[in-house]
Amino acid sequence: MSYDCNENRALSRRAFLQRGVGSVAALGFADPLLHLVASTYAQSAGGTGNLLVLCQLAGGLDVLSFLAPYQNSVYRSRRPNLALTEDEVLTLSDHPDMGINTLFPFFHSLYEQGELAVVQQVAYPDGNGSHFESQEIYEYGVRSLSGGAGRTVKWYERLRKQYFDEPYGVLDVKTIGDPRRYGYPDRTHWQAAQEAFGRLARLKRGETAAQRAVLDRYDKIDRTGARIRERTEAFESTGEANGAFFRAAALASAGLGTQIIKLLYGGYDTHAAQRSANERLFSTLDSHFEQFVNDMKALGMWERTCVVFYSEFGRRNAENGSPGTDHGYGGHMILAGPGVNGGLHGQTVSSADLREDNLPYYVDFRAVFSHTIQDWLGFNPKPIFNLDGETFDANVGSSLFA
Amino acid sequence: MVRLFGSLVVSCVCVCLLGGCPSADVPTLVPEPGGTGDPIAGGSVDDPNVADTDDGVVADDFSGEFSGDAQKITVYRNKLTHEEAYHLLRRTSFGATEKQVQDAVARGLAKTIDLLLTEQPEKDWVNELAASYEDDVTKRWMVYLLESRNPLYERMAMFWHDRFATSKRVASGWRERSLPVQHYEMIRANALGNYRDFLVELTLDPLMLLWLNGSDSPKENPNENYAREFWELFTLGRDVLYTENDIREGALAFTGIILLYESDEDPRPVFDIYHHDTSAKTIFPDRADPADYDFESVIDLTLAQPEAAEYVARNLFSFFVHDHPSQEVVDELAYVFVANGYEIEPLVRTILTSQALFSSEARGNQITSPVEHYVGVARTLDMHMASEDSRGWYFHRLLEELGDAGQELLNPPSVAGWDEDVAWLEDQWLMQRIEALGYTMEYGSERTEDLPYHLLPPTSGWDRREVRKEIVYAIADAFHLELSEEEEDIYIEVLDQNGHLAFHLLNSDYQPRHVQEMIRLMLMDERVITR
């Protein structure tokens, strides 16, 4: 090739930069191979290649309003206003004394199909009533947040680094937002700013830790952006809802070899007027989740999907005068999917449990995650949760996966 | 040993000017004023709730980074360099024009801080514009953020709003429509006032009473929401001092406040003794005897604990300087706070005139929130809400974009407010932030639309490469950026779209879009998004 005039100097420099950038990107993920590489990656590392969806219910889910021992007199006496009556539950055919709130018709239908497992009375030792402390304990997968490695990296990120260290392995819906719009929003015809955004991020080092964090993030957005957007633009949902579950389905459809999708529904901190709050919260969650399952079925992916719902703590057994419930302790974890061993697990809530201030806990949340990692994703969970100074009882008491 | 800290500061100035201030002894906290119970001095070492915090552990370990000047709250030299003045104004005023930077250099540190702390009456048009948005608190506050003559007061209001996070979402009824604006005005009025008075007003604030159920807490069956967050988030910090039992007892102490909905008036708080639990409550049992605490005496009891002053000191220092204050710095600042009767202004003054603020560790180490980023850009480029669009449709869209970028004022994601610094780097929020930065208003004294023409070279030469370089540097200079040759080339390529569209820069239809695109990209520079 030949350049015959000086004014091309700037262009040739740019072409050089682009080549440099291109080759760096090629090391990360060669486009045509990506799908293949990513999907076979997990199997080669010993994994199953299944998808795990983590749905955090932030604020503290009142599990006694989800799954009610509606005939229990202690339950009714501790919650004169909030206890669910027989009319307000869909009873479980295998446990007629228990019922799922009628606001959760889809969860109930999954239960009856054997695709919903409820692990009852889950928490961790020495409960902490702070939302933020307890959420961190669940996200980092450690009881003691002070000191040591692993306390700053979420447990599912540790899992990714350990077993399937590639860029799309774990996707957080809160981080990605709407995947169809992901990337630098350039408004010009030649997209020069979009291109410059990535070039600048790679050109500079940053003088402070904060500036380096900014540049690293820009680089990541630039590298992952186009592919996430292109692969989700054509996604069509089976429903109308545009919530976090819609975005999770779009990301799952992208075929990027993702093994874990994290999402969050908030607002469960129902200190007051809990009945009306739950009407909104529960029906939203139920319908969004139903749409997600339909989407995954339409994509042919439901068979390989497991969704785990969890919350930082349960709520008080007795209602307060507002009427709502304050921060409690033990709560339930809910697993959904064709692969789960449907039914009730853990300890069913007893009158003695209900006479306590809070539901106690019988199963450690890390035990539930450990079994999920082992049985559903096919990885050894020990290095993820057995950190220095961390011990927990890994026994759930029954098998969570069929 | 107890000594007056004020004189310590003054006596240190001359020493430090000569280079090298002898490390001050850690001042012991003065005995708590107005303590209700039986407080002990300092946190006991073997108390698992207070010992062994991150700060406590790291404090003795500072070497290299976050040592030396980064841990000195003695007064910095009065004469500021150009860069120091810009740094100070970014921390105190979101951003600054070249003229404002030069004025600060001419005034020196002490006078600049005096001026920032002296509240000026707002211009009439600003008050009128804000009022025109009626109950829309997000818009009203944004007007002041962009146009107020008291930027430090607005910045302090942002500080408290993130600590005492309260949401307009709970003011859902027609009768409650004015409560969010009342809440903002309460925060703003107390931002540099007396902390005890502030906590009383906060506890009685109608929006707060709805948000954390303070007025919905019958004495027979109290609601713990406010008591818990009062200590965990507002006054002591997570797992500091209080226990679950303190929360239950505290909830009883806060009973008795009700929100009265009378005829056509706004709801107002009333303390009704008949709704107050008058039993003896046991709160902080190691430190105080049981007593019939009510909301005021439980606030006093809390303030009597050294941890309360330390919490404010640590938070304010981190907000303005860096988030690694040593325990010594925290103790010294807490001493200033207590010795001044919990007045916030002297504490802020001490922090803003400190050596630490000008240390290298305090530079470029904070990631701005979307709102602060936008406001900083507007103030640096002398951008104002002058046109109908800027006050109307455009303004509306801007606030929506900032909300999608993660920050809608008076609508925090949780009771803990917004996660700060690196937590702002969620991919989707950054992309929305870029969108928000595309909403321009009117620039300079001429109030030019679309572009800050007052900073740019004459438009007639924009088809020439060397003039495009001037455009790039005009904006870079405004943000005190030094560009490498490669960066310069990249920005020029954005202006002329890789050389394809240089001639378009003479066309007024294309001009703003391409130059705006270049400016917007530069506004995302890692040195602009941080401060």
XYZ file of C-alpha atoms in Angstrom, chain B residues 94-458:
365
model
C -18.709 21.617 42.264
C -16.666 23.503 39.661
C -15.299 26.946 38.847
C -14.688 29.269 35.911
C -11.224 30.615 35.216
C -12.266 33.944 36.723
C -13.426 32.282 39.939
C -10.157 30.384 40.191
C -8.155 33.582 39.743
C -10.252 35.353 42.359
C -9.573 32.554 44.839
C -5.838 32.773 44.160
C -5.942 36.529 44.753
C -7.953 36.169 47.971
C -6.001 33.323 49.504
C -7.316 30.336 51.390
C -8.747 31.998 54.506
C -10.763 34.652 52.688
C -11.982 32.203 50.085
C -13.324 29.920 52.794
C -14.826 32.891 54.640
C -16.645 33.889 51.508
C -17.887 30.371 50.815
C -19.209 30.095 54.366
C -20.923 33.500 54.303
C -24.379 32.998 52.968
C -25.317 35.450 50.212
C -28.913 36.279 49.365
C -29.932 34.505 46.183
C -30.785 36.527 43.116
C -34.499 37.159 42.711
C -34.760 35.452 39.336
C -33.236 32.298 40.809
C -35.708 32.180 43.687
C -38.570 32.897 41.306
C -37.462 30.247 38.856
C -37.151 27.661 41.613
C -40.548 28.562 43.024
C -42.114 28.233 39.580
C -41.601 24.460 39.818
C -43.899 24.402 42.842
C -43.823 20.984 44.497
C -41.298 19.414 42.127
C -38.431 19.209 44.603
C -35.949 17.692 42.164
C -36.295 20.643 39.810
C -36.299 23.244 42.572
C -33.110 21.862 44.078
C -31.430 21.571 40.689
C -32.069 25.266 40.044
C -30.104 26.088 43.191
C -27.387 23.576 42.446
C -26.843 25.224 39.075
C -27.474 28.856 39.934
C -27.025 29.412 43.670
C -24.511 31.950 44.909
C -23.928 29.621 47.865
C -22.569 26.484 46.263
C -20.958 25.213 49.482
C -24.341 25.291 51.199
C -25.828 23.261 48.373
C -22.951 20.839 48.518
C -23.446 20.432 52.259
C -27.141 19.843 51.619
C -26.105 17.066 49.204
C -23.876 15.640 51.940
C -26.694 15.486 54.465
C -29.240 14.272 51.951
C -27.063 11.241 51.232
C -26.653 10.560 54.978
C -30.242 11.283 55.991
C -31.596 9.875 52.742
C -35.334 10.423 52.495
C -37.603 9.798 49.563
C -40.362 11.852 47.997
C -41.975 8.535 47.017
C -43.772 8.322 50.358
C -45.471 11.684 49.898
C -48.064 10.124 47.665
C -51.195 11.858 48.860
C -52.415 15.235 47.656
C -52.182 16.530 51.225
C -48.506 15.586 51.341
C -47.492 17.210 48.091
C -45.392 19.977 49.630
C -43.476 17.768 52.073
C -40.503 16.978 49.798
C -39.800 20.669 49.229
C -40.157 21.301 52.979
C -37.682 18.499 53.595
C -35.127 19.943 51.174
C -35.498 23.374 52.744
C -35.021 21.866 56.212
C -31.821 20.093 55.119
C -30.551 23.201 53.365
C -31.305 25.470 56.346
C -29.487 23.199 58.793
C -26.637 22.127 56.543
C -24.071 24.320 58.302
C -25.991 24.942 61.510
C -26.193 23.175 64.852
C -26.155 19.406 64.637
C -28.386 18.816 67.665
C -31.042 21.179 66.347
C -30.704 19.503 62.981
C -31.341 16.039 64.442
C -34.428 17.307 66.266
C -35.798 18.863 63.093
C -34.927 15.753 61.132
C -36.782 13.549 63.600
C -39.846 15.769 63.345
C -39.638 16.309 59.593
C -42.963 15.218 58.063
C -41.403 13.488 55.070
C -39.017 11.609 57.358
C -41.907 10.680 59.632
C -43.610 9.062 56.653
C -40.419 7.551 55.195
C -39.272 5.725 58.333
C -42.704 5.388 59.939
C -41.860 7.681 62.870
C -45.442 8.929 63.070
C -46.856 5.441 62.645
C -45.405 3.833 65.738
C -47.950 3.163 68.499
C -46.457 2.840 71.965
C -48.150 -0.539 72.512
C -46.528 -1.931 69.393
C -43.805 0.396 68.122
C -42.215 0.438 64.693
C -38.417 0.056 64.822
C -37.625 1.569 61.471
C -36.583 5.051 62.598
C -34.713 3.958 65.743
C -32.590 1.517 63.771
C -31.643 3.872 60.968
C -31.209 6.793 63.365
C -28.227 4.970 64.848
C -27.053 2.788 62.009
C -27.181 5.358 59.236
C -27.638 8.799 60.758
C -25.617 9.117 63.949
C -23.350 6.212 64.911
C -22.667 3.903 61.982
C -23.200 0.262 61.316
C -22.795 -1.916 64.416
C -21.315 0.908 66.443
C -22.393 0.841 70.072
C -26.117 0.056 69.674
C -27.594 -3.432 70.018
C -30.819 -5.021 68.810
C -32.205 -4.442 72.289
C -31.262 -0.761 72.135
C -33.252 -0.568 68.906
C -36.351 -1.992 70.573
C -36.013 0.379 73.501
C -35.137 3.262 71.194
C -38.300 2.636 69.206
C -40.244 3.158 72.448
C -38.332 6.365 73.130
C -39.293 7.782 69.725
C -43.005 7.114 70.225
C -45.397 10.004 70.734
C -44.770 11.898 67.504
C -47.790 12.051 65.289
C -48.450 13.773 62.012
C -51.477 15.990 62.284
C -53.617 16.473 59.184
C -55.687 19.538 60.006
C -58.210 21.129 57.665
C -56.400 22.519 54.637
C -52.987 22.911 56.199
C -49.917 20.839 55.429
C -49.493 17.907 57.787
C -47.432 18.921 60.805
C -45.687 16.961 63.540
C -47.006 17.055 67.089
C -45.590 15.429 70.203
C -48.468 13.913 72.129
C -47.556 12.569 75.552
C -50.553 10.231 75.473
C -49.008 8.413 72.548
C -45.576 8.327 74.149
C -44.275 5.353 76.103
C -43.323 6.744 79.503
C -41.705 3.644 80.963
C -38.015 3.554 81.822
C -36.095 2.543 78.704
C -32.702 0.893 78.860
C -30.504 2.289 76.120
C -26.730 1.813 75.963
C -26.898 -0.001 79.330
C -23.110 0.069 79.820
C -23.163 3.816 79.657
C -26.454 5.111 80.953
C -29.111 4.241 83.509
C -32.634 3.456 82.373
C -34.769 6.568 81.959
C -37.965 7.736 80.300
C -36.312 8.871 77.119
C -38.296 10.774 74.555
C -37.136 11.787 71.088
C -35.195 14.783 72.369
C -33.450 13.091 75.253
C -32.558 10.077 73.138
C -30.934 12.483 70.687
C -29.019 14.039 73.590
C -28.019 10.633 74.886
C -26.739 9.714 71.446
C -24.796 12.948 71.070
C -23.230 12.356 74.475
C -21.486 9.287 73.103
C -18.070 10.036 71.607
C -18.893 7.790 68.670
C -21.545 10.264 67.502
C -19.120 13.135 66.995
C -16.568 10.767 65.483
C -19.141 9.590 62.987
C -19.809 13.106 61.722
C -16.108 13.922 61.704
C -15.196 10.815 59.743
C -18.010 11.292 57.234
C -17.358 14.965 56.623
C -13.625 14.462 56.272
C -14.193 11.652 53.782
C -16.685 13.777 51.878
C -14.266 16.652 51.368
C -10.802 15.089 51.581
C -10.227 11.330 51.339
C -11.738 8.219 52.837
C -8.727 7.089 54.858
C -8.721 9.434 57.861
C -6.593 8.121 60.698
C -8.218 7.663 64.082
C -6.102 10.617 65.191
C -7.633 12.890 62.572
C -11.107 11.663 63.462
C -10.469 12.295 67.164
C -9.123 15.768 66.517
C -12.057 16.727 64.324
C -14.551 15.214 66.754
C -12.940 17.360 69.431
C -13.447 20.481 67.331
C -17.071 19.495 66.827
C -17.812 18.857 70.509
C -15.836 21.862 71.734
C -17.914 24.070 69.430
C -21.188 22.773 70.799
C -21.881 20.582 67.736
C -21.858 23.541 65.379
C -21.195 22.189 61.901
C -19.577 25.255 60.404
C -16.360 25.284 62.500
C -15.862 21.621 61.708
C -16.258 22.254 57.986
C -13.943 25.245 58.192
C -11.269 23.146 59.879
C -11.501 20.493 57.182
C -11.497 22.942 54.288
C -8.425 24.776 55.531
C -6.499 21.618 56.404
C -3.174 20.442 55.039
C -4.880 17.161 54.275
C -7.244 18.717 51.733
C -4.289 19.823 49.655
C -2.255 16.634 49.987
C -1.672 14.546 46.897
C -3.851 11.765 48.354
C -6.814 14.127 48.243
C -6.523 14.835 44.524
C -8.553 13.084 41.876
C -9.561 10.396 44.380
C -13.334 10.905 44.354
C -15.742 9.857 41.637
C -18.469 12.429 41.233
C -22.138 11.533 41.289
C -24.084 12.223 38.076
C -25.725 15.337 39.511
C -22.478 16.710 40.909
C -20.701 15.958 37.648
C -23.288 17.838 35.619
C -23.392 20.764 38.037
C -19.601 20.934 38.076
C -19.514 21.077 34.287
C -22.186 23.762 34.197
C -20.372 25.907 36.727
C -17.024 25.452 35.013
C -18.348 26.349 31.558
C -20.484 29.185 32.965
C -23.661 27.513 31.762
C -27.045 28.847 32.850
C -30.745 28.186 32.668
C -31.549 31.142 30.424
C -33.864 29.952 27.658
C -37.398 28.624 27.719
C -36.106 25.191 26.732
C -33.474 25.165 29.445
C -36.186 25.874 31.983
C -38.798 23.683 30.388
C -38.689 20.599 28.220
C -34.900 20.322 28.153
C -34.658 20.672 31.916
C -37.278 18.020 32.355
C -35.414 15.606 30.089
C -32.088 16.387 31.764
C -33.442 15.397 35.162
C -34.864 12.197 33.729
C -31.488 11.349 32.220
C -29.732 12.060 35.519
C -32.243 9.788 37.225
C -31.468 7.050 34.725
C -27.801 7.734 35.378
C -28.454 6.645 38.964
C -29.298 9.826 40.837
C -32.659 11.467 41.217
C -32.618 13.826 44.171
C -35.128 12.978 46.923
C -35.457 9.518 45.393
C -32.549 7.505 46.817
C -32.282 3.791 46.031
C -32.523 2.851 49.701
C -32.577 4.266 53.211
C -28.789 4.342 53.033
C -28.856 6.814 50.171
C -26.542 6.330 47.234
C -23.435 4.194 47.226
C -20.605 6.516 46.373
C -17.349 6.571 44.453
C -16.672 3.383 42.476
C -20.291 2.364 42.972
C -21.144 5.103 40.449
C -19.306 3.119 37.792
C -22.194 0.863 36.861
C -22.002 0.523 33.077
C -25.574 1.600 32.392
C -25.295 4.620 34.669
C -22.140 5.794 32.940
C -23.794 5.527 29.544
C -26.818 7.444 30.804
C -24.486 10.026 32.279
C -23.038 10.601 28.838
C -26.573 11.177 27.563
C -27.261 13.633 30.382
C -24.099 15.593 29.628
C -25.495 16.187 26.154
C -28.197 18.459 27.575
C -26.665 21.888 27.240
C -27.976 25.230 28.405
C -26.795 28.776 27.686
C -23.186 29.820 28.120
C -21.246 32.858 29.254
C -22.369 36.437 29.743
C -23.824 36.447 26.229
C -25.882 33.347 27.044
C -24.956 31.664 23.759
C -26.930 28.576 22.841
C -25.490 25.162 22.060
C -21.825 25.881 22.692
C -19.597 27.899 25.049
C -18.581 30.255 22.250
C -17.080 32.616 24.825
C -14.265 30.104 25.279
C -13.853 29.092 21.636
C -11.925 30.653 18.729
C -13.921 32.524 16.047
